[in-house]
PDB file of C-alpha atoms in Angstrom:
ATOM      1  CA  GLU L 111      91.393 102.375 105.624  1.00 52.00           C
ATOM      2  CA  ALA L 112      93.721 104.899 107.239  1.00 57.00           C
ATOM      3  CA  VAL L 113      94.607 106.876 104.459  1.00 55.00           C
ATOM      4  CA  THR L 114      90.838 107.441 103.350  1.00 53.00           C
ATOM      5  CA  ALA L 115      90.261 108.569 107.779  1.00 55.00           C
ATOM      6  CA  ALA L 116      92.798 110.938 107.506  1.00 55.00           C
ATOM      7  CA  GLY L 117      92.156 112.601 104.224  1.00 56.00           C
ATOM      8  CA  PRO L 118      89.928 115.604 104.183  1.00 50.00           C
ATOM      9  CA  GLY L 119      85.743 115.101 103.108  1.00 49.00           C
ATOM     10  CA  ASP L 120      85.454 115.086  99.568  1.00 48.00           C
ATOM     11  CA  GLY L 121      81.253 116.241  99.640  1.00 45.00           C
ATOM     12  CA  ASP L 122      80.807 113.110  97.753  1.00 50.00           C
ATOM     13  CA  ASP L 123      76.896 111.732  98.070  1.00 55.00           C
ATOM     14  CA  ASP L 124      78.374 108.236  97.088  1.00 58.00           C
ATOM     15  CA  PRO L 125      78.159 105.536 100.191  1.00 59.00           C
ATOM     16  CA  GLU L 126      81.535 104.302 101.653  1.00 63.00           C
ATOM     17  CA  PRO L 127      82.461 100.677  99.739  1.00 65.00           C
ATOM     18  CA  VAL L 128      81.652  98.245 102.344  1.00 81.00           C
ATOM     19  CA  ARG L 129      83.871  97.060 105.466  1.00 78.00           C
ATOM     20  CA  LEU L 130      85.383  93.596 104.540  1.00 78.00           C
ATOM     21  CA  ASP L 131      87.759  91.454 106.137  1.00 73.00           C
ATOM     22  CA  VAL L 132      88.751  88.235 104.359  1.00 76.00           C
ATOM     23  CA  SER L 133      92.019  86.743 104.686  1.00 76.00           C
ATOM     24  CA  VAL L 134      94.037  87.525 101.701  1.00 82.00           C
ATOM     25  CA  ASP L 135      97.292  88.705 100.802  1.00 87.00           C
ATOM     26  CA  ALA L 136      96.620  92.163  99.329  1.00 91.00           C
ATOM     27  CA  TYR L 137      99.294  94.456  99.100  1.00 93.00           C
ATOM     28  CA  VAL L 138     101.646  96.902  97.199  1.00 94.00           C
ATOM     29  CA  PRO L 139     104.369  95.020  97.636  1.00 94.00           C
ATOM     30  CA  ALA L 140     107.370  96.947  97.636  1.00 91.00           C
ATOM     31  CA  ASP L 141     109.685  95.598  94.642  1.00 93.00           C
ATOM     32  CA  TYR L 142     106.548  96.511  92.395  1.00 95.00           C
ATOM     33  CA  VAL L 143     106.175 100.429  93.768  1.00 93.00           C
ATOM     34  CA  PRO L 144     109.588 101.005  94.704  1.00 87.00           C
ATOM     35  CA  TYR L 145     108.666 104.705  95.922  1.00 90.00           C
ATOM     36  CA  GLU L 146     107.906 104.955  99.920  1.00 93.00           C
ATOM     37  CA  GLN L 147     105.347 107.796  98.895  1.00 94.00           C
ATOM     38  CA  ALA L 148     104.146 106.294  95.360  1.00 93.00           C
ATOM     39  CA  LYS L 149     103.800 103.559  97.781  1.00 94.00           C
ATOM     40  CA  ILE L 150     100.788 105.013  99.933  1.00 94.00           C
ATOM     41  CA  ASP L 151      99.731 107.224  96.706  1.00 95.00           C
ATOM     42  CA  VAL L 152      98.894 103.898  95.647  1.00 96.00           C
ATOM     43  CA  HIS L 153      97.142 103.290  98.372  1.00 95.00           C
ATOM     44  CA  ARG L 154      94.823 106.247  98.221  1.00 96.00           C
ATOM     45  CA  ARG L 155      94.613 105.668  95.404  1.00 96.00           C
ATOM     46  CA  ILE L 156      92.591 102.680  95.806  1.00 95.00           C
ATOM     47  CA  ALA L 157      90.940 103.360  98.817  1.00 93.00           C
ATOM     48  CA  SER L 158      89.370 105.566  97.590  1.00 93.00           C
ATOM     49  CA  ALA L 159      87.904 104.566  94.118  1.00 94.00           C
ATOM     50  CA  ARG L 160      84.278 104.364  94.668  1.00 93.00           C
ATOM     51  CA  GLU L 161      83.604 103.081  91.000  1.00 95.00           C
ATOM     52  CA  VAL L 162      84.714  99.283  89.856  1.00 95.00           C
ATOM     53  CA  ALA L 163      85.666 101.577  86.445  1.00 96.00           C
ATOM     54  CA  ASP L 164      88.203 103.531  88.998  1.00 96.00           C
ATOM     55  CA  VAL L 165      89.832 100.497  90.065  1.00 97.00           C
ATOM     56  CA  ALA L 166      90.184  98.758  86.507  1.00 97.00           C
ATOM     57  CA  ALA L 167      91.526 102.047  85.477  1.00 97.00           C
ATOM     58  CA  LEU L 168      94.285 102.213  88.376  1.00 97.00           C
ATOM     59  CA  ARG L 169      95.468  98.575  87.289  1.00 97.00           C
ATOM     60  CA  ASP L 170      96.008 100.057  84.079  1.00 97.00           C
ATOM     61  CA  GLU L 171      97.467 102.580  85.343  1.00 96.00           C
ATOM     62  CA  LEU L 172     100.087 100.242  87.091  1.00 96.00           C
ATOM     63  CA  GLU L 173     100.318  98.194  84.357  1.00 97.00           C
ATOM     64  CA  ASP L 174     101.720 100.674  81.922  1.00 96.00           C
ATOM     65  CA  ARG L 175     103.908 102.286  84.848  1.00 94.00           C
ATOM     66  CA  PHE L 176     105.436  99.681  86.387  1.00 94.00           C
ATOM     67  CA  GLY L 177     104.432  96.400  84.290  1.00 95.00           C
ATOM     68  CA  PRO L 178     102.321  93.372  85.335  1.00 97.00           C
ATOM     69  CA  VAL L 179     100.452  93.711  89.097  1.00 97.00           C
ATOM     70  CA  PRO L 180     101.806  90.430  91.501  1.00 97.00           C
ATOM     71  CA  GLU L 181      99.355  88.637  92.820  1.00 95.00           C
ATOM     72  CA  PRO L 182      98.952  90.985  95.784  1.00 95.00           C
ATOM     73  CA  LEU L 183      98.477  94.387  94.431  1.00 96.00           C
ATOM     74  CA  ASP L 184      95.840  91.927  92.279  1.00 96.00           C
ATOM     75  CA  ALA L 185      94.416  91.111  95.589  1.00 93.00           C
ATOM     76  CA  LEU L 186      94.132  94.203  96.572  1.00 95.00           C
ATOM     77  CA  LEU L 187      92.365  96.003  93.382  1.00 96.00           C
ATOM     78  CA  THR L 188      89.946  93.086  93.124  1.00 94.00           C
ATOM     79  CA  LEU L 189      89.280  93.230  97.035  1.00 92.00           C
ATOM     80  CA  GLN L 190      87.961  96.976  96.859  1.00 94.00           C
ATOM     81  CA  GLN L 191      86.001  96.302  93.838  1.00 95.00           C
ATOM     82  CA  VAL L 192      84.565  93.478  95.281  1.00 93.00           C
ATOM     83  CA  ARG L 193      83.623  96.060  98.236  1.00 92.00           C
ATOM     84  CA  ILE L 194      82.167  98.544  95.617  1.00 94.00           C
ATOM     85  CA  LYS L 195      80.463  95.600  93.705  1.00 94.00           C
ATOM     86  CA  LEU L 196      78.504  94.730  97.752  1.00 93.00           C
ATOM     87  CA  GLY L 197      78.268  98.500  98.493  1.00 92.00           C
ATOM     88  CA  GLN L 198      76.778  98.884  94.653  1.00 92.00           C
ATOM     89  CA  ALA L 199      74.025  96.608  96.027  1.00 92.00           C
ATOM     90  CA  GLY L 200      73.204  98.415  99.627  1.00 91.00           C
ATOM     91  CA  ALA L 201      74.962  95.867 101.842  1.00 91.00           C
ATOM     92  CA  ARG L 202      76.631  97.964 104.682  1.00 89.00           C
ATOM     93  CA  ALA L 203      77.573  94.646 107.098  1.00 87.00           C
ATOM     94  CA  VAL L 204      79.690  92.485 105.275  1.00 88.00           C
ATOM     95  CA  SER L 205      81.131  89.130 107.938  1.00 87.00           C
ATOM     96  CA  LEU L 206      82.442  86.292 106.779  1.00 84.00           C
ATOM     97  CA  SER L 207      83.156  83.799 109.803  1.00 83.00           C
ATOM     98  CA  ALA L 208      81.250  80.272 110.855  1.00 83.00           C
ATOM     99  CA  GLY L 209      82.202  78.743 106.933  1.00 88.00           C
ATOM    100  CA  ARG L 210      79.797  82.207 105.779  1.00 91.00           C
ATOM    101  CA  LEU L 211      80.275  85.142 103.880  1.00 91.00           C
ATOM    102  CA  ALA L 212      76.625  86.852 105.364  1.00 92.00           C
ATOM    103  CA  VAL L 213      75.493  90.265 103.844  1.00 93.00           C
ATOM    104  CA  SER L 214      73.118  92.465 104.826  1.00 91.00           C
ATOM    105  CA  PRO L 215      70.785  94.889 104.025  1.00 93.00           C
ATOM    106  CA  VAL L 216      69.692  93.428 101.254  1.00 91.00           C
ATOM    107  CA  ASP L 217      66.326  93.718 100.083  1.00 91.00           C
ATOM    108  CA  LEU L 218      64.953  90.756  97.592  1.00 91.00           C
ATOM    109  CA  GLU L 219      61.403  90.214  95.875  1.00 89.00           C
ATOM    110  CA  GLY L 220      60.152  87.017  95.456  1.00 88.00           C
ATOM    111  CA  PRO L 221      61.980  86.414  92.014  1.00 91.00           C
ATOM    112  CA  ARG L 222      65.481  88.435  92.330  1.00 92.00           C
ATOM    113  CA  ALA L 223      65.835  86.019  95.361  1.00 93.00           C
ATOM    114  CA  ALA L 224      65.400  83.769  93.484  1.00 94.00           C
ATOM    115  CA  ARG L 225      67.719  83.896  90.450  1.00 94.00           C
ATOM    116  CA  LEU L 226      69.904  84.998  93.207  1.00 94.00           C
ATOM    117  CA  LYS L 227      69.877  81.267  94.293  1.00 94.00           C
ATOM    118  CA  ALA L 228      69.750  80.082  91.325  1.00 95.00           C
ATOM    119  CA  GLU L 229      72.906  81.639  90.465  1.00 94.00           C
ATOM    120  CA  VAL L 230      74.537  81.321  93.879  1.00 94.00           C
ATOM    121  CA  PRO L 231      73.532  77.480  95.227  1.00 94.00           C
ATOM    122  CA  GLU L 232      75.153  77.701  98.175  1.00 93.00           C
ATOM    123  CA  SER L 233      73.539  80.941  99.675  1.00 95.00           C
ATOM    124  CA  THR L 234      70.579  81.471 101.497  1.00 94.00           C
ATOM    125  CA  TYR L 235      68.304  84.994 101.638  1.00 94.00           C
ATOM    126  CA  GLU L 236      66.568  85.923 104.436  1.00 94.00           C
ATOM    127  CA  PRO L 237      63.524  88.363 103.888  1.00 92.00           C
ATOM    128  CA  GLY L 238      62.812  88.873 107.601  1.00 92.00           C
ATOM    129  CA  ARG L 239      66.263  89.671 108.271  1.00 94.00           C
ATOM    130  CA  SER L 240      67.171  91.206 105.309  1.00 93.00           C
ATOM    131  CA  LEU L 241      70.031  88.719 105.503  1.00 94.00           C
ATOM    132  CA  TRP L 242      72.088  86.575 102.345  1.00 95.00           C
ATOM    133  CA  SER L 243      74.352  84.793 103.279  1.00 95.00           C
ATOM    134  CA  VAL L 244      76.363  81.902 101.352  1.00 95.00           C
ATOM    135  CA  LYS L 245      78.862  79.422 102.202  1.00 94.00           C
ATOM    136  CA  VAL L 246      82.835  79.437 102.144  1.00 90.00           C
ATOM    137  CA  PRO L 247      85.349  77.130 102.269  1.00 89.00           C
ATOM    138  CA  GLU L 248      87.356  76.514 104.961  1.00 83.00           C
ATOM    139  CA  ALA L 249      90.693  77.141 103.562  1.00 80.00           C
ATOM    140  CA  PRO L 250      92.225  80.165 103.376  1.00 74.00           C
ATOM    141  CA  GLY L 251      92.930  80.593  99.514  1.00 76.00           C
ATOM    142  CA  GLU L 252      90.412  79.356  98.155  1.00 83.00           C
ATOM    143  CA  ARG L 253      87.397  82.134  99.931  1.00 84.00           C
ATOM    144  CA  PHE L 254      88.219  84.113  98.260  1.00 86.00           C
ATOM    145  CA  GLY L 255      87.058  83.549  94.955  1.00 89.00           C
ATOM    146  CA  VAL L 256      83.673  83.001  96.513  1.00 89.00           C
ATOM    147  CA  VAL L 257      83.117  86.383  97.512  1.00 90.00           C
ATOM    148  CA  VAL L 258      83.885  88.170  94.764  1.00 92.00           C
ATOM    149  CA  ARG L 259      81.630  85.224  92.727  1.00 93.00           C
ATOM    150  CA  ALA L 260      79.049  85.863  94.938  1.00 93.00           C
ATOM    151  CA  ALA L 261      79.086  90.297  94.810  1.00 94.00           C
ATOM    152  CA  ASP L 262      79.567  89.799  90.960  1.00 95.00           C
ATOM    153  CA  ALA L 263      75.911  87.691  91.949  1.00 95.00           C
ATOM    154  CA  LEU L 264      74.496  89.864  94.268  1.00 95.00           C
ATOM    155  CA  LEU L 265      75.116  93.074  92.059  1.00 94.00           C
ATOM    156  CA  ALA L 266      74.037  91.611  89.000  1.00 94.00           C
ATOM    157  CA  VAL L 267      70.678  90.626  90.463  1.00 94.00           C
ATOM    158  CA  THR L 268      70.088  93.862  92.415  1.00 91.00           C
ATOM    159  CA  ARG L 269      70.844  95.282  88.911  1.00 88.00           C
ATOM    160  CA  GLU L 270      68.712  93.338  87.046  1.00 81.00           C
ATOM    161  CA  ALA L 271      64.244  94.522  85.750  1.00 64.00           C
ATOM    162  CA  ALA L 272      62.596  93.334  87.932  1.00 55.00           C
TER     163      ALA L 272
END
């Protein structure tokens, strides 16, 4: 976020990815990218990615240059993809507290809301508040996978034909 804030705006109309705080080790390990400037560049490129394909291309580039992506960097790349997907689904506010992931605004008509509920049974949708929430496991290590699956499901449902 600091890298993004420090950089000049490029005039894009693309929305910023939503802010998402999930307890997961997500960073560029020093033993994977040994040069500090290169690590800063990787962080900057991840933070500035606005499309899932951009993150995938960066992952491929990193694997080509430095070898298999270690788990903390994989988590960082995946976290950015989740943020992008939630933003593309229309979300602007995402929070994780009291065992629930809350996403808003989410505007779904009846059939899409039903399909989302079928896809993510542990979720609830409150149309009056434009709020979709998903129960997440208490164990921090299990939360990340649920958040990733929730973002995939929400984006798929918001993009499908009514």
